[in-house]
Amino acid sequence: MTETNLRYQYNRLSIAEKLIAINVLVFIVNALVPFLFGISKNSIVQWFELPNDFFDFLVQPWSIITYSFFHGGFGHLFWNMLLIYFVGRIFLNLFDAKRFLNVYLLGVIMGGLFFVLGYNVFPAFFDINAYLIGASAGASAILIFICTYIPNQEVRVIFFNVKLWYIGVFVVLMDLIQLPSSGNAGGHLAHLGGALLGYLYARQLYKGTDIGAGFSRFLDAVANLFKRSEKKAPMKTVYRKQSRTTTSSKNYDAQSHQKKIDAILDKISKSGYESLSKAEKDFLFKAGKE
């Protein structure tokens, strides 16, 4: 498969599937490079994992995000990616890729902060040297976001239909129960941080406030720094009247489109996802892909 075909196939993926692809690629590279060059298994990940020591963190502040792209083993990777895939499908039926990325990355950051603060505030962790890796905090954030935003929506779990809020409560309780005894206290702290972010984001969004708007603008600014400057298009003669009409028409269509999405989301929040007609589900699915 050529590079062009690979790029085309990658661009067709949803944002959740792109995250999965990146995580899988990082996992393969992190396993193969040390093996092929006969170097330490920790030679790559040590630059990207999140340390629990605050001063070590200041030396590599990028690790507050990069830690989420590394995993300790295949099982660790598999279950995180499986959760991102299935929850991502529900999420992207309701919201666009930008909001998904906001919730996910803010969950990663909140999970990392919970990890660092937990190991520097609570005496039980003072004598432990630990590092955090894995996408669990981001996965927890999108899961709890959905469980909070549409709590009465039912999903199939093996043989039973279960309301999303039951799943959210179960996941959080399991992290709290396992925190003192599992041997992975740092991981559970990160899960809880991501879960808290997802809950707060959904609650505020339901009230009409997008707490990730500033972060989204920051991501856009960073992305613009890496965009190649485009050549100016040749000058064209245009009619001012026609330009205004076209712009007005586009704005009207965009507003009408958004109003329809908002009406469907209100219907979901009141009566659940299953109350939607097939046409409304199809419309919401297409809107999530845009």
Short mmCIF file of C-alpha atoms in Angstrom, two decimals, residues 15-16 19 69 91-92 96-107 142 201 215 219:
data_model
loop_
_atom_site.label_atom_id
_atom_site.label_comp_id
_atom_site.label_asym_id
_atom_site.label_seq_id
_atom_site.Cartn_x
_atom_site.Cartn_y
_atom_site.Cartn_z
CA ILE A 15 -11.05 10.70 15.67
CA ALA A 16 -11.45 7.75 18.08
CA LEU A 19 -6.28 7.74 18.45
CA PHE A 69 0.26 7.03 24.33
CA PHE A 91 -19.85 9.92 21.66
CA LEU A 92 -19.40 10.72 17.97
CA ASP A 96 -18.08 16.29 16.71
CA ALA A 97 -14.45 15.21 16.69
CA LYS A 98 -13.22 18.44 18.29
CA ARG A 99 -15.33 17.95 21.40
CA PHE A 100 -14.26 14.30 21.62
CA LEU A 101 -10.62 15.37 21.57
CA ASN A 102 -11.31 18.07 24.17
CA VAL A 103 -12.85 15.62 26.63
CA TYR A 104 -10.23 12.96 25.97
CA LEU A 105 -7.14 15.18 26.31
CA LEU A 106 -8.51 17.14 29.26
CA GLY A 107 -9.24 13.78 30.90
CA ILE A 142 -15.18 9.96 27.59
CA TYR A 201 -17.64 18.55 31.44
CA PHE A 215 -8.57 24.43 25.48
CA LEU A 219 -5.30 23.30 20.26
#
